[in-house]
Amino acid sequence: MSETSSIGGVDFHCHLDLYPDHEAAIARAEAARIYTLTVTTTPKAWPRNHELTRHTRYVRAALGLHPQLVAERAAELPLWERHLAETRYVGEVGLDAGPRFYKSLEAQRHVFQRVLERCAEAGGKILTVHSVRSVPAVLDMVEAHLPRERGTVVLHWFTGSKSDARRAAALGCYFSINAEMTRTDRGRELIGSLPRDRILTETDGPFTQVGGRPAEPSDAPVATGAVANVLGLSSEAMAKVIVSNLRTLVG
């Protein structure tokens, strides 16, 4: 990926199709030279996202089936499978065992297992994975169904324990970190324990805010600066680490 040399930052998890003007949000990310992974939450959203990002230099779209939507959207799994050949990137997928979504956890497991199995069959996919209150279960499933030579998982907004993080790293996972994660002692301690060569940045916009407005890819340097602060690096040094990690990940 030769364009990594001119990257202005990395936003490895953002929902550009949830902004009021999807096309304008993509254009702003391109103008800011932010390598952006824009995730989708349902397979039905994929064609439009794919169309708008087919020829962009910095923005890539991921094909998702969000665990929080599995209760009403599990029937879209065959559609997800049909589109998989059209992209290298998969997300948002995973598990959510929080109180609001716990009752669909078995259905979520079924969907996530199929996602992992299809990605393993295809090979070379990069997945951005949700793991709210379910990190050990997510890692068990990754270990069982996606051998590390068949695909790579990036754990988005990771909130597991340090031992979970060590296990994830041993499985070949990366971690995408947003500025919100640096605001708690626990979050800072966890970030400090991560292998530096597995760290990426994200905004998870529009679900996070910067200056009272929804964050977007051009705010990725805010996350870079926040992570740099936790790790005792300069923002410039951290930015280089993140671009180097991205280059290794996407090859």
Tab-separated table of C-alpha atoms in Angstrom:
chain	number	residue	atom	x	y	z
A	1	MET	CA	0.000	0.000	0.000
A	2	SER	CA	2.186	2.809	-1.301
A	3	GLU	CA	-0.132	5.574	-0.133
A	4	THR	CA	0.827	4.969	3.508
A	5	SER	CA	3.756	7.337	2.982
A	6	SER	CA	1.405	10.318	2.666
A	7	ILE	CA	-1.055	9.384	5.400
A	8	GLY	CA	-2.142	12.131	7.793
A	9	GLY	CA	-3.475	9.687	10.386
A	10	VAL	CA	-5.379	6.440	10.915
A	11	ASP	CA	-9.043	6.009	11.844
A	12	PHE	CA	-9.490	2.257	11.800
A	13	HIS	CA	-13.115	2.282	12.975
A	14	CYS	CA	-15.642	4.916	11.971
A	15	HIS	CA	-19.273	4.884	10.785
A	16	LEU	CA	-19.242	7.380	7.898
A	17	ASP	CA	-22.661	6.243	6.652
A	18	LEU	CA	-24.219	7.466	9.918
A	19	TYR	CA	-23.230	11.121	9.321
A	20	PRO	CA	-25.896	13.461	7.889
A	21	ASP	CA	-24.048	13.628	4.544
A	22	HIS	CA	-22.287	10.335	3.869
A	23	GLU	CA	-20.527	11.484	0.694
A	24	ALA	CA	-19.277	14.704	2.301
A	25	ALA	CA	-17.947	12.740	5.300
A	26	ILE	CA	-15.942	10.519	2.929
A	27	ALA	CA	-14.658	13.579	1.065
A	28	ARG	CA	-13.482	15.186	4.325
A	29	ALA	CA	-11.596	12.024	5.336
A	30	GLU	CA	-9.949	11.935	1.898
A	31	ALA	CA	-9.004	15.621	2.073
A	32	ALA	CA	-7.453	15.086	5.525
A	33	ARG	CA	-5.490	12.068	4.180
A	34	ILE	CA	-6.749	9.895	7.017
A	35	TYR	CA	-6.575	6.172	6.286
A	36	THR	CA	-10.155	5.397	7.320
A	37	LEU	CA	-11.962	2.112	7.742
A	38	THR	CA	-15.650	2.955	7.499
A	39	VAL	CA	-17.642	0.096	8.973
A	40	THR	CA	-21.183	-0.954	8.154
A	41	THR	CA	-23.738	-2.358	10.569
A	42	THR	CA	-25.906	-4.358	8.142
A	43	PRO	CA	-25.201	-6.122	4.846
A	44	LYS	CA	-27.991	-4.080	3.213
A	45	ALA	CA	-25.872	-0.953	3.788
A	46	TRP	CA	-22.919	-2.485	1.944
A	47	PRO	CA	-23.643	-1.717	-1.742
A	48	ARG	CA	-23.877	2.048	-1.200
A	49	ASN	CA	-20.761	2.085	1.015
A	50	HIS	CA	-18.886	-0.019	-1.529
A	51	GLU	CA	-19.929	2.239	-4.395
A	52	LEU	CA	-18.790	5.422	-2.617
A	53	THR	CA	-15.382	4.015	-1.630
A	54	ARG	CA	-14.390	1.951	-4.674
A	55	HIS	CA	-12.087	4.651	-6.002
A	56	THR	CA	-11.090	6.549	-2.861
A	57	ARG	CA	-7.427	6.689	-1.953
A	58	TYR	CA	-7.640	6.678	1.849
A	59	VAL	CA	-11.139	5.418	2.736
A	60	ARG	CA	-11.927	1.684	2.785
A	61	ALA	CA	-15.338	0.177	3.542
A	62	ALA	CA	-15.909	-2.890	5.720
A	63	LEU	CA	-18.785	-5.355	5.395
A	64	GLY	CA	-20.539	-5.796	8.718
A	65	LEU	CA	-23.399	-7.332	10.660
A	66	HIS	CA	-23.349	-5.576	14.020
A	67	PRO	CA	-23.946	-7.811	17.056
A	68	GLN	CA	-26.376	-5.251	18.505
A	69	LEU	CA	-28.540	-5.672	15.379
A	70	VAL	CA	-28.394	-9.463	15.130
A	71	ALA	CA	-31.749	-9.910	16.905
A	72	GLU	CA	-33.552	-8.226	13.986
A	73	ARG	CA	-31.007	-8.727	11.180
A	74	ALA	CA	-29.687	-12.294	11.500
A	75	ALA	CA	-31.584	-13.201	8.323
A	76	GLU	CA	-29.168	-10.936	6.403
A	77	LEU	CA	-26.291	-13.357	7.054
A	78	PRO	CA	-26.602	-15.031	3.604
A	79	LEU	CA	-26.472	-11.537	2.044
A	80	TRP	CA	-23.310	-10.811	4.059
A	81	GLU	CA	-21.809	-14.044	2.704
A	82	ARG	CA	-22.678	-13.073	-0.890
A	83	HIS	CA	-20.888	-9.735	-0.595
A	84	LEU	CA	-17.767	-11.036	1.186
A	85	ALA	CA	-15.742	-11.515	-2.011
A	86	GLU	CA	-16.123	-7.761	-2.743
A	87	THR	CA	-13.948	-6.567	0.155
A	88	ARG	CA	-10.867	-7.340	2.193
A	89	TYR	CA	-12.338	-5.618	5.267
A	90	VAL	CA	-15.037	-6.990	7.577
A	91	GLY	CA	-16.861	-5.119	10.341
A	92	GLU	CA	-18.471	-4.237	12.496
A	93	VAL	CA	-18.896	-7.804	13.714
A	94	GLY	CA	-18.447	-9.568	17.054
A	95	LEU	CA	-20.372	-10.125	20.290
A	96	ASP	CA	-22.174	-7.864	22.768
A	97	ALA	CA	-23.106	-9.432	26.115
A	98	GLY	CA	-24.237	-6.145	27.650
A	99	PRO	CA	-27.660	-6.166	29.374
A	100	ARG	CA	-29.529	-4.719	26.359
A	101	PHE	CA	-28.286	-7.386	23.941
A	102	TYR	CA	-27.660	-10.409	26.154
A	103	LYS	CA	-30.837	-12.169	25.096
A	104	SER	CA	-29.595	-12.393	21.485
A	105	LEU	CA	-26.168	-13.739	22.501
A	106	GLU	CA	-26.733	-17.246	21.101
A	107	ALA	CA	-27.830	-15.791	17.759
A	108	GLN	CA	-24.816	-13.449	17.868
A	109	ARG	CA	-22.513	-16.425	18.426
A	110	HIS	CA	-24.030	-18.221	15.449
A	111	VAL	CA	-23.525	-15.176	13.193
A	112	PHE	CA	-19.995	-14.456	14.441
A	113	GLN	CA	-18.941	-18.096	13.998
A	114	ARG	CA	-20.167	-18.054	10.386
A	115	VAL	CA	-18.359	-14.750	9.792
A	116	LEU	CA	-15.098	-16.169	11.154
A	117	GLU	CA	-15.457	-19.425	9.206
A	118	ARG	CA	-16.171	-17.644	5.915
A	119	CYS	CA	-13.247	-15.267	6.487
A	120	ALA	CA	-10.954	-18.229	7.227
A	121	GLU	CA	-12.075	-19.917	3.995
A	122	ALA	CA	-11.490	-16.752	1.970
A	123	GLY	CA	-8.150	-15.890	3.619
A	124	GLY	CA	-6.522	-12.493	3.973
A	125	LYS	CA	-9.474	-10.648	5.530
A	126	ILE	CA	-9.026	-7.950	8.194
A	127	LEU	CA	-11.850	-7.793	10.754
A	128	THR	CA	-12.771	-4.962	13.118
A	129	VAL	CA	-14.418	-6.681	16.068
A	130	HIS	CA	-16.786	-5.545	18.845
A	131	SER	CA	-16.345	-7.381	22.166
A	132	VAL	CA	-18.434	-5.616	24.830
A	133	ARG	CA	-18.539	-7.737	28.009
A	134	SER	CA	-17.542	-10.717	25.889
A	135	VAL	CA	-13.779	-10.586	25.309
A	136	PRO	CA	-12.978	-14.166	26.464
A	137	ALA	CA	-15.823	-15.553	24.313
A	138	VAL	CA	-14.679	-13.512	21.288
A	139	LEU	CA	-11.103	-14.740	21.716
A	140	ASP	CA	-12.286	-18.362	22.142
A	141	MET	CA	-14.163	-18.059	18.842
A	142	VAL	CA	-11.286	-16.380	17.019
A	143	GLU	CA	-8.931	-19.111	18.256
A	144	ALA	CA	-11.340	-21.871	17.172
A	145	HIS	CA	-12.458	-20.505	13.803
A	146	LEU	CA	-9.916	-18.021	12.374
A	147	PRO	CA	-6.319	-19.320	12.351
A	148	ARG	CA	-3.924	-16.366	12.405
A	149	GLU	CA	-2.483	-17.224	8.990
A	150	ARG	CA	-6.018	-16.973	7.507
A	151	GLY	CA	-7.005	-13.482	8.698
A	152	THR	CA	-6.373	-10.738	11.246
A	153	VAL	CA	-8.624	-9.344	13.978
A	154	VAL	CA	-8.492	-5.735	15.164
A	155	LEU	CA	-10.245	-5.425	18.531
A	156	HIS	CA	-12.162	-2.149	18.439
A	157	TRP	CA	-12.622	-0.141	21.693
A	158	PHE	CA	-11.134	-3.032	23.669
A	159	THR	CA	-12.265	-3.159	27.317
A	160	GLY	CA	-10.917	-6.548	28.371
A	161	SER	CA	-8.396	-7.270	31.113
A	162	LYS	CA	-4.619	-7.192	30.774
A	163	SER	CA	-4.574	-10.989	30.616
A	164	ASP	CA	-7.223	-10.846	27.854
A	165	ALA	CA	-4.980	-8.379	26.029
A	166	ARG	CA	-1.978	-10.694	26.325
A	167	ARG	CA	-4.028	-13.579	24.984
A	168	ALA	CA	-5.363	-11.442	22.116
A	169	ALA	CA	-1.840	-10.359	21.191
A	170	ALA	CA	-0.681	-13.992	21.230
A	171	LEU	CA	-3.520	-14.770	18.784
A	172	GLY	CA	-2.198	-12.061	16.448
A	173	CYS	CA	-4.821	-9.405	17.216
A	174	TYR	CA	-4.382	-5.648	16.910
A	175	PHE	CA	-6.149	-3.025	19.054
A	176	SER	CA	-7.774	0.180	17.765
A	177	ILE	CA	-7.820	2.867	20.444
A	178	ASN	CA	-9.897	6.047	20.647
A	179	ALA	CA	-9.429	9.104	22.834
A	180	GLU	CA	-12.320	8.063	25.134
A	181	MET	CA	-10.327	5.006	26.207
A	182	THR	CA	-7.537	7.207	27.585
A	183	ARG	CA	-9.862	9.084	29.962
A	184	THR	CA	-9.961	6.470	32.744
A	185	ASP	CA	-7.166	5.074	34.908
A	186	ARG	CA	-8.139	1.552	33.881
A	187	GLY	CA	-8.093	2.486	30.203
A	188	ARG	CA	-4.667	4.134	30.462
A	189	GLU	CA	-3.260	1.175	32.358
A	190	LEU	CA	-4.586	-1.234	29.736
A	191	ILE	CA	-3.191	0.842	26.839
A	192	GLY	CA	0.165	0.951	28.611
A	193	SER	CA	0.233	-2.853	28.670
A	194	LEU	CA	-0.434	-3.353	24.932
A	195	PRO	CA	2.337	-4.302	22.507
A	196	ARG	CA	3.230	-1.082	20.689
A	197	ASP	CA	3.443	-2.829	17.343
A	198	ARG	CA	-0.266	-3.785	17.554
A	199	ILE	CA	-1.745	-0.354	18.283
A	200	LEU	CA	-3.935	1.546	15.800
A	201	THR	CA	-6.159	4.585	16.352
A	202	GLU	CA	-9.888	4.998	15.764
A	203	THR	CA	-12.588	7.581	16.403
A	204	ASP	CA	-15.726	5.364	16.386
A	205	GLY	CA	-17.424	8.514	15.118
A	206	PRO	CA	-20.171	9.606	15.351
A	207	PHE	CA	-20.376	7.731	18.698
A	208	THR	CA	-17.595	9.807	20.294
A	209	GLN	CA	-17.274	13.570	20.491
A	210	VAL	CA	-14.557	16.160	20.046
A	211	GLY	CA	-15.339	19.690	21.208
A	212	GLY	CA	-19.050	18.957	21.574
A	213	ARG	CA	-19.544	17.619	18.024
A	214	PRO	CA	-19.344	14.079	16.625
A	215	ALA	CA	-15.749	12.982	16.044
A	216	GLU	CA	-14.739	12.146	12.494
A	217	PRO	CA	-11.607	10.818	10.787
A	218	SER	CA	-9.856	14.206	10.755
A	219	ASP	CA	-9.922	13.957	14.578
A	220	ALA	CA	-7.826	10.752	14.557
A	221	PRO	CA	-4.712	12.767	15.544
A	222	VAL	CA	-6.515	13.578	18.838
A	223	ALA	CA	-6.481	9.836	19.607
A	224	THR	CA	-2.845	9.611	18.488
A	225	GLY	CA	-1.904	12.413	20.877
A	226	ALA	CA	-3.867	10.850	23.739
A	227	VAL	CA	-2.189	7.455	23.248
A	228	ALA	CA	1.223	9.137	22.917
A	229	ASN	CA	0.621	10.842	26.246
A	230	VAL	CA	-0.171	7.501	27.929
A	231	LEU	CA	2.943	5.859	26.471
A	232	GLY	CA	5.286	8.797	27.101
A	233	LEU	CA	5.999	9.408	23.405
A	234	SER	CA	5.741	12.532	21.279
A	235	SER	CA	2.692	12.747	19.003
A	236	GLU	CA	5.032	12.612	15.992
A	237	ALA	CA	6.719	9.423	17.222
A	238	MET	CA	3.341	7.829	17.988
A	239	ALA	CA	2.001	8.759	14.548
A	240	LYS	CA	4.966	6.978	12.960
A	241	VAL	CA	4.361	3.868	15.072
A	242	ILE	CA	0.692	3.787	14.064
A	243	VAL	CA	1.384	4.197	10.336
A	244	SER	CA	4.071	1.510	10.580
A	245	ASN	CA	1.563	-0.808	12.313
A	246	LEU	CA	-1.025	-0.084	9.626
A	247	ARG	CA	1.513	-0.865	6.921
A	248	THR	CA	2.332	-4.207	8.566
A	249	LEU	CA	-1.356	-5.037	8.957
A	250	VAL	CA	-2.456	-4.239	5.404
A	251	GLY	CA	0.806	-5.381	3.851
